[in-house]
Structure formats: C-alpha cells, structure tokens
Amino acid sequence: GAVVSQHPSRVICKSGTSVKIECRSLDFQATTMFWYRQFPKQSLMLMATSNEGSKATYEQGVEKDKFLINHASLTLSTLTVTSAHPEDSSFYICSARDPGTGLMNTEAFFGQGTRLTVV
Amino acid sequence: GEDVEQSLFLSVREGDSSVINCTYTDSSSTYLYWYKQEPGAGLQLLTYIFSNMDMKQDQRLTVLLNKKDKHLSLRIADTQTGDSAIYFCAESRSSASKIIFGSGTRLSIRP
C-alpha cells in the first residue's frame, strides 16, 4: 500500500529554537496533506490542511505564525514549529490521501509520527 | 459542527468479543472509519464503512452503523492480546476532506 514517511521520528530541541518536520508521500502524489497533533493519551487534533502550491488551511485556535506549513511539491509537506516552547511538546502526525487508489481512495495514510520534546 | 465521541476504556477477557462504540454529530459524514494505534506508533486503518451501509464484516471485525442515531460500533470477535491498542473512530465528509477523530478507546485484554 501507499506509504507516508515522516522525519524525524524524535527530536529534542531547546526553547526558542525552531524545528522542521517533513512528511513525504513515497509512492503517490498528494495534493493535500493533513497535520495532526496528539497529546499523551488523547485523540488526534487536526491542526491544518496543507495544500500543494497554496496556503495551508488552519483549524480554529491553531496559530499559523507558530506552525508554518509549506507544501512545495506533490510529495512533500513540512511543518515548522517556530520559537518552540515546552508546551509545544507533543506527537505530530501527518496524513495524506492517495487519489489514485480507486475504491480505496477513502484511505488516508499516516506517517509514523514525530515526537517533539522542547526543553 | 463535527464531533466524534467514544468511551475512553474497555477491558475484555481474552477470547471474548469486544464492542467499541462511537457517536458522531455531523449529518454530512459520508465515510466512517476505525483506526488502530499501538503504543508509540502511527495509525493503522482497520476498516471503513460508507454512510449508505449499515453493516460491514471483515474477518474478525464487524462494523455496525445506525445512521439515524449517528452511532457506529466496532466488534472484534475472539479478542486476542495483540488487539490491545487504542481504537479511534473517525469520520469525513468526502474521500478528499479532513478526517475528524474521536478521543480513542483504550482496549485492554485480561487473561
């Protein structure tokens, strides 16, 4: 099946620095990718929808200037957490749909997640 | 609005059936999903159902949908220790739109 690769899987950074997380669709082109955040023992909260070649659509309450999303190609979306603070520590997961899989185009493929720890 | 709710915990005996329930509010939901997340891992799609269906069976998994009540359930027959995980109910309006997740139900198996 289609694969979505996320990198890095874990990152520790100091407060005030920025961290970039990459999400790649490995064997399909994704015009739309989704970024989620998951707090410990909680659900996935949709942060934003990343659209190739245009601005991301952010969910209510998500700071677009803090969580910068760039979807420069059909296989790559990046999420940059700017000026990170300890409260940004979380599990970030990206997702992409493969539009070319016929009946199974309802399936969204998920990256393995990135655990961000801000110290 | 879009809201998906599930109970947080379920404990079953090995070999019994597990039933995880979910309710949703969006009447425009077209696709309803069940995802599985094992500790420290990403999400695995278990099964999905279209809103014009009321049941879908896939090996040990049975999904029941009551569209009138906006109620979805996942039944796992002959539950095994490997089924221990968090199960997320989710919905989307179309095959291309965002997926909204429930809080997840943590399934634990006792011997």
Short mmCIF file of C-alpha atoms in Angstrom, two decimals:
data_model
loop_
_atom_site.label_atom_id
_atom_site.label_comp_id
_atom_site.label_asym_id
_atom_site.label_seq_id
_atom_site.Cartn_x
_atom_site.Cartn_y
_atom_site.Cartn_z
CA GLY A 1 0.00 0.00 0.00
CA ALA A 2 0.87 3.66 -0.16
CA VAL A 3 3.46 4.87 2.30
CA VAL A 4 3.82 8.17 4.05
CA SER A 5 7.18 8.83 5.64
CA GLN A 6 7.74 11.33 8.39
CA HIS A 7 11.10 12.62 9.56
CA PRO A 8 12.46 12.87 12.17
CA SER A 9 10.71 10.34 14.37
CA ARG A 10 12.02 12.02 17.50
CA VAL A 11 13.50 15.42 18.14
CA ILE A 12 14.59 17.29 21.23
CA CYS A 13 15.14 21.00 20.96
CA LYS A 14 15.78 23.94 23.21
CA SER A 15 13.14 26.54 23.98
CA GLY A 16 13.16 29.35 21.48
CA THR A 17 14.52 27.33 18.58
CA SER A 18 12.61 26.16 15.51
CA VAL A 19 12.05 22.60 14.40
CA LYS A 20 11.09 21.35 10.95
CA ILE A 21 9.19 18.11 10.43
CA GLU A 22 8.95 16.58 6.98
CA CYS A 23 6.16 14.47 5.57
CA ARG A 24 6.68 12.64 2.29
CA SER A 25 4.39 10.52 0.20
CA LEU A 26 6.71 7.86 -1.16
CA ASP A 27 4.82 6.25 -4.00
CA PHE A 28 2.00 8.60 -4.81
CA GLN A 29 1.35 12.29 -5.32
CA ALA A 30 -0.59 14.04 -2.61
CA THR A 31 -2.18 17.37 -3.44
CA THR A 32 -3.46 17.54 0.11
CA MET A 33 -1.80 16.53 3.34
CA PHE A 34 -3.05 16.92 6.88
CA TRP A 35 -1.15 17.71 10.05
CA TYR A 36 -2.38 16.42 13.39
CA ARG A 37 -1.20 16.84 16.93
CA GLN A 38 -1.71 14.22 19.59
CA PHE A 39 -1.30 14.91 23.29
CA PRO A 40 -0.46 12.00 25.61
CA LYS A 41 -3.40 9.63 25.92
CA GLN A 42 -5.58 11.91 23.86
CA SER A 43 -7.01 11.99 20.39
CA LEU A 44 -5.57 13.42 17.22
CA MET A 45 -6.42 17.04 16.79
CA LEU A 46 -6.36 18.35 13.24
CA MET A 47 -4.08 21.37 13.04
CA ALA A 48 -4.18 22.26 9.38
CA THR A 49 -4.74 21.10 5.86
CA SER A 50 -1.72 21.52 3.65
CA ASN A 51 -2.46 22.28 0.00
CA GLU A 52 0.18 21.90 -2.68
CA GLY A 53 1.05 25.24 -4.21
CA SER A 54 -1.17 27.32 -1.97
CA LYS A 55 -1.59 28.40 1.61
CA ALA A 56 -2.48 25.94 4.30
CA THR A 57 -5.90 25.99 5.89
CA TYR A 58 -5.61 26.16 9.67
CA GLU A 59 -8.14 24.92 12.19
CA GLN A 60 -9.57 27.32 14.69
CA GLY A 61 -7.19 28.04 17.53
CA VAL A 62 -4.04 26.98 15.70
CA GLU A 63 -1.51 29.78 15.33
CA LYS A 64 -0.45 29.94 11.70
CA ASP A 65 2.61 32.04 12.51
CA LYS A 66 3.80 29.49 15.01
CA PHE A 67 3.13 26.37 12.98
CA LEU A 68 4.37 27.13 9.49
CA ILE A 69 3.29 24.72 6.79
CA ASN A 70 4.85 24.51 3.38
CA HIS A 71 3.66 22.13 0.67
CA ALA A 72 6.10 22.91 -2.10
CA SER A 73 5.73 19.72 -4.09
CA LEU A 74 3.24 16.92 -4.61
CA THR A 75 5.25 14.60 -2.40
CA LEU A 76 6.47 16.82 0.42
CA SER A 77 4.87 18.92 3.13
CA THR A 78 6.78 20.44 6.02
CA LEU A 79 5.64 21.67 9.41
CA THR A 80 7.93 24.10 11.19
CA VAL A 81 7.34 24.78 14.85
CA THR A 82 8.79 28.23 15.36
CA SER A 83 10.13 29.56 18.64
CA ALA A 84 9.26 26.31 20.33
CA HIS A 85 8.19 26.21 23.95
CA PRO A 86 7.77 23.25 26.32
CA GLU A 87 4.00 23.35 25.79
CA ASP A 88 4.61 22.57 22.11
CA SER A 89 5.96 19.17 23.16
CA SER A 90 3.68 16.64 21.55
CA PHE A 91 3.33 13.87 18.98
CA TYR A 92 2.83 15.32 15.50
CA ILE A 93 1.39 13.11 12.77
CA CYS A 94 0.92 13.83 9.08
CA SER A 95 -1.50 12.17 6.74
CA ALA A 96 -2.06 12.05 3.01
CA ARG A 97 -4.61 10.54 0.72
CA ASP A 98 -3.69 8.67 -2.41
CA PRO A 99 -6.18 9.84 -5.04
CA GLY A 100 -5.22 7.08 -7.43
CA THR A 101 -6.27 4.01 -5.47
CA GLY A 102 -9.81 3.69 -6.81
CA LEU A 103 -12.26 2.36 -4.24
CA MET A 104 -9.70 2.66 -1.52
CA ASN A 105 -9.17 6.34 -2.11
CA THR A 106 -11.05 6.75 1.12
CA GLU A 107 -7.98 5.57 2.94
CA ALA A 108 -5.72 8.20 4.42
CA PHE A 109 -2.19 7.03 5.04
CA PHE A 110 -0.44 8.22 8.13
CA GLY A 111 3.18 8.90 8.85
CA GLN A 112 4.78 7.20 11.82
CA GLY A 113 4.70 10.44 13.79
CA THR A 114 7.28 12.79 15.25
CA ARG A 115 7.70 13.08 18.99
CA LEU A 116 8.83 16.61 19.76
CA THR A 117 10.26 17.43 23.17
CA VAL A 118 11.09 21.03 23.93
CA VAL A 119 13.39 21.52 26.89
CA GLY B 1 -20.39 21.01 13.89
CA GLU B 2 -18.16 17.98 13.77
CA ASP B 3 -17.75 15.98 16.92
CA VAL B 4 -16.93 12.32 17.46
CA GLU B 5 -17.23 10.72 20.88
CA GLN B 6 -16.12 7.40 22.31
CA SER B 7 -15.74 5.87 25.72
CA LEU B 8 -12.15 6.01 26.92
CA PHE B 9 -11.56 2.49 28.20
CA LEU B 10 -12.69 -1.06 27.58
CA SER B 11 -11.44 -4.21 29.26
CA VAL B 12 -12.34 -7.67 27.95
CA ARG B 13 -11.30 -11.21 28.65
CA GLU B 14 -9.14 -12.95 26.07
CA GLY B 15 -11.33 -14.89 23.66
CA ASP B 16 -14.42 -12.78 24.29
CA SER B 17 -15.82 -10.24 21.85
CA SER B 18 -15.01 -6.56 22.22
CA VAL B 19 -17.52 -3.92 21.24
CA ILE B 20 -16.36 -0.34 20.93
CA ASN B 21 -18.99 2.32 20.45
CA CYS B 22 -18.86 5.74 18.86
CA THR B 23 -21.27 8.56 18.21
CA TYR B 24 -20.85 11.44 15.81
CA THR B 25 -22.72 14.64 15.16
CA ASP B 26 -22.03 15.59 11.55
CA SER B 27 -25.02 14.54 9.46
CA SER B 28 -22.90 15.10 6.36
CA SER B 29 -20.47 12.37 7.31
CA THR B 30 -20.10 10.06 4.38
CA TYR B 31 -17.17 7.91 5.40
CA LEU B 32 -16.74 6.39 8.83
CA TYR B 33 -13.52 4.73 9.88
CA TRP B 34 -11.94 2.68 12.61
CA TYR B 35 -8.22 3.15 13.17
CA LYS B 36 -5.90 1.26 15.50
CA GLN B 37 -2.91 2.80 17.24
CA GLU B 38 -0.39 0.69 19.10
CA PRO B 39 1.90 2.29 21.71
CA GLY B 40 4.31 4.81 20.21
CA ALA B 41 3.16 4.05 16.69
CA GLY B 42 1.19 5.72 13.94
CA LEU B 43 -2.30 4.89 12.85
CA GLN B 44 -3.46 1.81 11.02
CA LEU B 45 -6.74 1.80 9.16
CA LEU B 46 -8.70 -1.24 10.27
CA THR B 47 -11.86 -0.81 8.30
CA TYR B 48 -14.27 1.79 6.99
CA ILE B 49 -17.91 1.98 6.05
CA PHE B 50 -19.88 4.23 3.76
CA SER B 51 -22.84 6.03 5.27
CA ASN B 52 -25.27 4.24 2.96
CA MET B 53 -24.32 0.89 4.51
CA ASP B 54 -25.46 -0.46 7.84
CA MET B 55 -23.02 -3.30 8.30
CA LYS B 56 -19.64 -4.42 7.12
CA GLN B 57 -17.78 -7.57 8.10
CA ASP B 58 -14.11 -8.23 7.58
CA GLN B 59 -12.77 -11.40 9.19
CA ARG B 60 -12.94 -10.82 12.98
CA LEU B 61 -14.19 -7.26 12.58
CA THR B 62 -17.83 -6.24 12.27
CA VAL B 63 -18.86 -2.62 11.87
CA LEU B 64 -22.45 -1.59 12.53
CA LEU B 65 -23.78 1.81 11.54
CA ASN B 66 -27.05 3.34 12.72
CA LYS B 67 -27.20 6.45 10.60
CA LYS B 68 -30.41 7.69 12.18
CA ASP B 69 -28.83 7.71 15.63
CA LYS B 70 -25.35 8.57 14.28
CA HIS B 71 -23.96 5.58 16.12
CA LEU B 72 -21.08 3.42 14.95
CA SER B 73 -19.70 0.31 16.59
CA LEU B 74 -16.75 -1.99 16.06
CA ARG B 75 -16.97 -5.58 17.20
CA ILE B 76 -13.80 -7.64 17.46
CA ALA B 77 -14.54 -11.34 17.72
CA ASP B 78 -12.27 -13.70 19.69
CA THR B 79 -10.22 -10.83 21.13
CA GLN B 80 -6.51 -11.61 21.42
CA THR B 81 -3.67 -9.97 23.36
CA GLY B 82 -2.42 -8.49 20.10
CA ASP B 83 -5.63 -6.49 19.88
CA SER B 84 -4.52 -4.35 22.82
CA ALA B 85 -4.33 -0.83 21.44
CA ILE B 86 -6.21 2.43 21.18
CA TYR B 87 -9.06 2.36 18.70
CA PHE B 88 -10.14 5.59 17.07
CA CYS B 89 -13.47 6.20 15.46
CA ALA B 90 -13.29 8.85 12.71
CA GLU B 91 -15.39 10.46 10.04
CA SER B 92 -15.03 12.56 6.93
CA ARG B 93 -17.46 14.20 4.56
CA SER B 94 -15.76 13.12 1.39
CA SER B 95 -12.90 10.99 0.20
CA ALA B 96 -10.70 14.06 -0.02
CA SER B 97 -11.70 16.01 3.07
CA LYS B 98 -10.17 16.11 6.51
CA ILE B 99 -10.73 13.27 8.92
CA ILE B 100 -12.10 14.07 12.37
CA PHE B 101 -11.15 11.66 15.13
CA GLY B 102 -12.82 10.60 18.34
CA SER B 103 -10.96 10.53 21.61
CA GLY B 104 -9.94 6.91 21.22
CA THR B 105 -10.87 3.85 23.27
CA ARG B 106 -8.08 2.04 25.03
CA LEU B 107 -8.75 -1.69 24.79
CA SER B 108 -7.04 -3.89 27.33
CA ILE B 109 -7.18 -7.67 27.37
CA ARG B 110 -7.18 -9.69 30.57
CA PRO B 111 -6.31 -13.38 30.71
#
